XYZ file of C-alpha atoms in Angstrom:
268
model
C 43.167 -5.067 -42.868
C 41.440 -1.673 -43.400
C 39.309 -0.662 -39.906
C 37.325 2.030 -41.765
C 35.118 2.399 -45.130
C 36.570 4.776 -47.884
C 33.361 6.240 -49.426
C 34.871 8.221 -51.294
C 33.501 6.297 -54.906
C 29.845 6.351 -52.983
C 27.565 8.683 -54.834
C 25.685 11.162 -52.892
C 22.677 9.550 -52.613
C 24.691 6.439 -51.126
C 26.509 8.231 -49.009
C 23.097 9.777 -47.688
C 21.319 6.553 -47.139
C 24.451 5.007 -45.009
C 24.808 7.978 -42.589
C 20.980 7.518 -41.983
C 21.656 4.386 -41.112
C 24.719 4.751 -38.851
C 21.905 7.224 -37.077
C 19.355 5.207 -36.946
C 21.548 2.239 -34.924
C 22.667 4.768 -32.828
C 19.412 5.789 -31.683
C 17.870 2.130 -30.876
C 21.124 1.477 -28.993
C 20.558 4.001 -26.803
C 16.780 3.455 -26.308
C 17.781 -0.388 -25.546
C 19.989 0.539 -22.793
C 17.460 1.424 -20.420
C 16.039 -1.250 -17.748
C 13.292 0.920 -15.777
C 10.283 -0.700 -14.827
C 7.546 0.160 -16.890
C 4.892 2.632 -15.131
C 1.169 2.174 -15.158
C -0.097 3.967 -17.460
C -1.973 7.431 -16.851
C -5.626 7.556 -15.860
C -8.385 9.532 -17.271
C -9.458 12.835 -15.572
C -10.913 11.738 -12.156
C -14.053 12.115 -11.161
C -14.402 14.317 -7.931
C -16.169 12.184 -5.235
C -18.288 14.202 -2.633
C -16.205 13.009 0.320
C -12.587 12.557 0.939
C -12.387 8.795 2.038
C -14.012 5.140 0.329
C -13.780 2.424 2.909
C -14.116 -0.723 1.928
C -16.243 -3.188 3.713
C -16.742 -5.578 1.045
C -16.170 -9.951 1.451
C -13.732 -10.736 3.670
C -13.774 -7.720 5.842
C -14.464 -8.174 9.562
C -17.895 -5.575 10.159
C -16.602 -4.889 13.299
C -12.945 -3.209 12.442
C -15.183 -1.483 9.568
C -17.286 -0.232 12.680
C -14.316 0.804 14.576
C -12.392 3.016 11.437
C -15.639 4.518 10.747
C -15.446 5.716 14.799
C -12.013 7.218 14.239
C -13.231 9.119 10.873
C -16.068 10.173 12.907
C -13.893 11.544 15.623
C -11.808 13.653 13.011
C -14.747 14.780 11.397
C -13.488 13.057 8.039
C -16.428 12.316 5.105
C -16.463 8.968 3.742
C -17.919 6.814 1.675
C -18.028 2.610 2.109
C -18.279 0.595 -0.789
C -18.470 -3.167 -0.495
C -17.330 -5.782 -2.964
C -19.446 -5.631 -5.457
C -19.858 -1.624 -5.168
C -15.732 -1.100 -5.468
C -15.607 -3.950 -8.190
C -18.427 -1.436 -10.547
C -15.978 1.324 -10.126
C -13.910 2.850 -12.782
C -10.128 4.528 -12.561
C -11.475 8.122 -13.000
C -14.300 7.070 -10.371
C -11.027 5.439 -7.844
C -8.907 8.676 -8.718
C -11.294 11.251 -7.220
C -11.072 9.908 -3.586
C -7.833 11.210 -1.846
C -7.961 7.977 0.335
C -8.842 4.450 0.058
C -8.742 2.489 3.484
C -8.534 -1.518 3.444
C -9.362 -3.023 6.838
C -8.542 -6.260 8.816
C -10.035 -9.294 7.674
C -9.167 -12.073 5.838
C -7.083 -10.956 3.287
C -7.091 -14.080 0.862
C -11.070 -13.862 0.692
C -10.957 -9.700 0.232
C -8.821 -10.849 -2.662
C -11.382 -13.043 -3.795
C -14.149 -10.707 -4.142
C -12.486 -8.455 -6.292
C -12.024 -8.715 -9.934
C -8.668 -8.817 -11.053
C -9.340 -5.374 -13.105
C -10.603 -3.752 -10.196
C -6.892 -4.318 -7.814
C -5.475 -3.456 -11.124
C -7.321 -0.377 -11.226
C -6.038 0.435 -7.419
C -2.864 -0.343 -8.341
C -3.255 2.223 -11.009
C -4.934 4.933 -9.363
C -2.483 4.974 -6.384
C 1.131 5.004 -8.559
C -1.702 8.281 -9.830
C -1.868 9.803 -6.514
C -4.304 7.946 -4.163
C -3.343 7.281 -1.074
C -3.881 4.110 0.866
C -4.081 3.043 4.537
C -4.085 -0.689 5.075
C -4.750 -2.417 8.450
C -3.876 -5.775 9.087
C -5.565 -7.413 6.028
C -5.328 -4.181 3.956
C -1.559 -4.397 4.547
C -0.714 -8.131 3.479
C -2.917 -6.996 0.180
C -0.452 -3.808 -0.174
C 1.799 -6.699 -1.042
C 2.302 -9.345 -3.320
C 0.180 -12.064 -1.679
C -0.124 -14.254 -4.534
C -3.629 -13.901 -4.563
C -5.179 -11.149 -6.600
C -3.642 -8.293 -3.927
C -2.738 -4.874 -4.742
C 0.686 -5.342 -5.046
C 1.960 -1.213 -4.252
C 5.097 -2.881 -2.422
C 7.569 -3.266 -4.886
C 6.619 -7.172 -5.412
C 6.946 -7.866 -1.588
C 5.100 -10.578 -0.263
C 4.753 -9.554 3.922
C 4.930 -12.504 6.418
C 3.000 -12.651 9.635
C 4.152 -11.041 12.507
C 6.663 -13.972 14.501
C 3.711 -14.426 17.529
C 1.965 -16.971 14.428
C 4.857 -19.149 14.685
C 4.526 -19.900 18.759
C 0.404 -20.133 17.520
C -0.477 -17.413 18.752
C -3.306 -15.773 16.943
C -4.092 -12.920 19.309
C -2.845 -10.976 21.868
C -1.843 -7.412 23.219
C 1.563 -6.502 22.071
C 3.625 -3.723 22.573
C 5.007 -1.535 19.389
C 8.003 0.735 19.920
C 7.227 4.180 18.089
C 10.640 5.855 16.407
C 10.007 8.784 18.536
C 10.397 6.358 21.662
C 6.901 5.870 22.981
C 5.526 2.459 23.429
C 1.715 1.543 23.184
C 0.105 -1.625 23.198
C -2.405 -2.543 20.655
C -4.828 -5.389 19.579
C -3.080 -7.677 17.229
C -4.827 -10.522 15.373
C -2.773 -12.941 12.657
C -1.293 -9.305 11.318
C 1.839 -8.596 9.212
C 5.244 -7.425 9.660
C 6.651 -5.828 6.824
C 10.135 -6.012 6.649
C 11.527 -4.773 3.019
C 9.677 -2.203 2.189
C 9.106 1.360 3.231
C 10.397 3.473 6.479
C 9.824 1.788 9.692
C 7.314 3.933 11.672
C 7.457 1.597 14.303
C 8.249 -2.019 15.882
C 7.298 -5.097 17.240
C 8.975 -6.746 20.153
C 10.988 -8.591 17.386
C 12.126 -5.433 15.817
C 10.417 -6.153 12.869
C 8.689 -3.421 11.346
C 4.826 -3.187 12.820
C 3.928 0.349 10.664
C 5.190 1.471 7.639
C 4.999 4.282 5.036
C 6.016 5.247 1.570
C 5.312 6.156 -1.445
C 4.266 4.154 -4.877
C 4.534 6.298 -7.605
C 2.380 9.373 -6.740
C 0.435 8.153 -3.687
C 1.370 7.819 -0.254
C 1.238 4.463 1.651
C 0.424 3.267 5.300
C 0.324 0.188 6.454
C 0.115 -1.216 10.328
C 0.140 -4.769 11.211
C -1.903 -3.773 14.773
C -5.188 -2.789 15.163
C -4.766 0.638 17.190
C -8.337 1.224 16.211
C -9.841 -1.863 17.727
C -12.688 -1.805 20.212
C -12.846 -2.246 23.898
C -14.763 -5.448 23.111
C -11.489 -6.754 21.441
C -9.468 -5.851 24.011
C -11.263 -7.009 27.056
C -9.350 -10.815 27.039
C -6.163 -9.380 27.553
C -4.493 -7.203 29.798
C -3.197 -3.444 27.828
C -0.879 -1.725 30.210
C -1.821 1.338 28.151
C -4.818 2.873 27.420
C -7.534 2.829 24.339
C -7.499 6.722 24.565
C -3.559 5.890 23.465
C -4.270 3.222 20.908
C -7.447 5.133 19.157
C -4.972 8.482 19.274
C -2.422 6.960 17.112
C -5.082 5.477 14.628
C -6.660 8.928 14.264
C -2.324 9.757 13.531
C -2.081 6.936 10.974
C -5.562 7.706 8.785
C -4.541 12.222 9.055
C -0.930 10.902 7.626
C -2.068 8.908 5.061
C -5.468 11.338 3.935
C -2.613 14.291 4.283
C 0.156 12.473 3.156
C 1.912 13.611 6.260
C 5.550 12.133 7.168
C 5.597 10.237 10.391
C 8.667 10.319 12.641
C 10.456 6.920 11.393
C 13.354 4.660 12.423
């Protein structure tokens, strides 16, 4: 049995029209052998927005722990513009792409969801693989994720559990996170996430699961926290903190310059 083709009684233009085609297989089977995820696609130019930050404090959103980021942003002397659920649903990718940060409170995360059109978290999605960067507390980090539920998803598909506390029923309490560079503070925590498998591990719960987070998706840079370091003294007043709000509302004023700086935190 012969293993190769004599052309040698092919005329010319035969001969032509077969090496073409050897070519052209060779080209497909090489474009065919790639499995990368497809990336969103680019945006339009962005638009510029007068101030660095949007803040959503749309549906779902507890006012309060929109109250208490605004007091941090305040403190560094950081513009910022809020946009509620209607407001961020009206905006457009160029309009999303000319903030440097978007910031997702605590809340209820399946009724933030809700509120927003699926084209608008698809739009987030977009404009943050683009280069926004996103800080999501409690709420705002369970939507970083794949909750099922119209969310973000800027985690690599990963749907974040709640932190182990919900499974003894607790719902609220002070607990104690363990920094990578070895300092422990106690913060307000309230039905928030852990988010093991994903990102570096900025710190940890009691459980060692990971509390705070960071990493990129695509172009922007990522923060999420499970605790609420920002939280009032109102919040805190039920429970006994062996360490002070000065401590907690220092390392949320850390968490919102790394992610508008996209600054590296010390991590695990």
């Amino acid at each position: 049995m012969r293993r190769y083709q004599d052309f040698s009684s092919l005329t010319a233009p035969s001969t032509l029209a077969i090496v073409l085609l050897f070519a052209l297989i060779l080209i497909t089977g090489c474009g065919t052998g790639s499995h990368r995820a497809a990336a969103p696609p680019s945006l339009p130019p962005p638009v510029p927005s007068a101030e660095p930050v949007l803040l959503f404090n749309g549906t779902g959103t507890s006012s309060t722990d929109v109250s208490a980021v605004e007091a941090v942003l305040q403190t560094l002397n950081v513009g910022y513009i809020t946009a509620d659920s209607p407001q961020l649903n009206a905006m457009s990718e160029p309009q999303l792409a000319g903030f440097k940060l978007i910031i997702i409170p605590g809340g209820n995360f399946i009724d933030i969801g809700k509120s927003l059109t699926a084209e608008t978290t698809g739009n987030i999605q977009k404009a943050v693989y683009q280069g926004l960067n996103y800080l999501g507390i409690c709420a705002g980090g369970f939507l970083a994720g794949n909750t099922r539920n119209n969310s973000f998803n800027i985690a690599n598909g990963v749907q974040f559990k709640f932190y182990s506390a919900e499974d003894k029923g607790i719902r609220k309490t002070a607990v104690a996170i363990t920094n990578a560079d070895g300092t422990i503070i106690e913060h307000y925590w309230e039905d928030g996430p852990q988010f093991s498998g994903w990102g570096d591990v900025v710190s940890k719960y009691p459980d060692g699961t990971p509390a705070t987070v960071q990493g990129n998706y695509g172009s922007g840079w990522v923060v999420l926290t499970g605790v609420h370091a920002e939280a009032p003294e109102s919040w805190r007043k039920e429970f006994h903190f062996s360490t002070s709000i000065e401590n907690s509302h220092n390392y949320a004023a850390k968490l919102i310059k790394s992610a508008l700086e996209k600054t590296v935190m010390p991590h695990f």
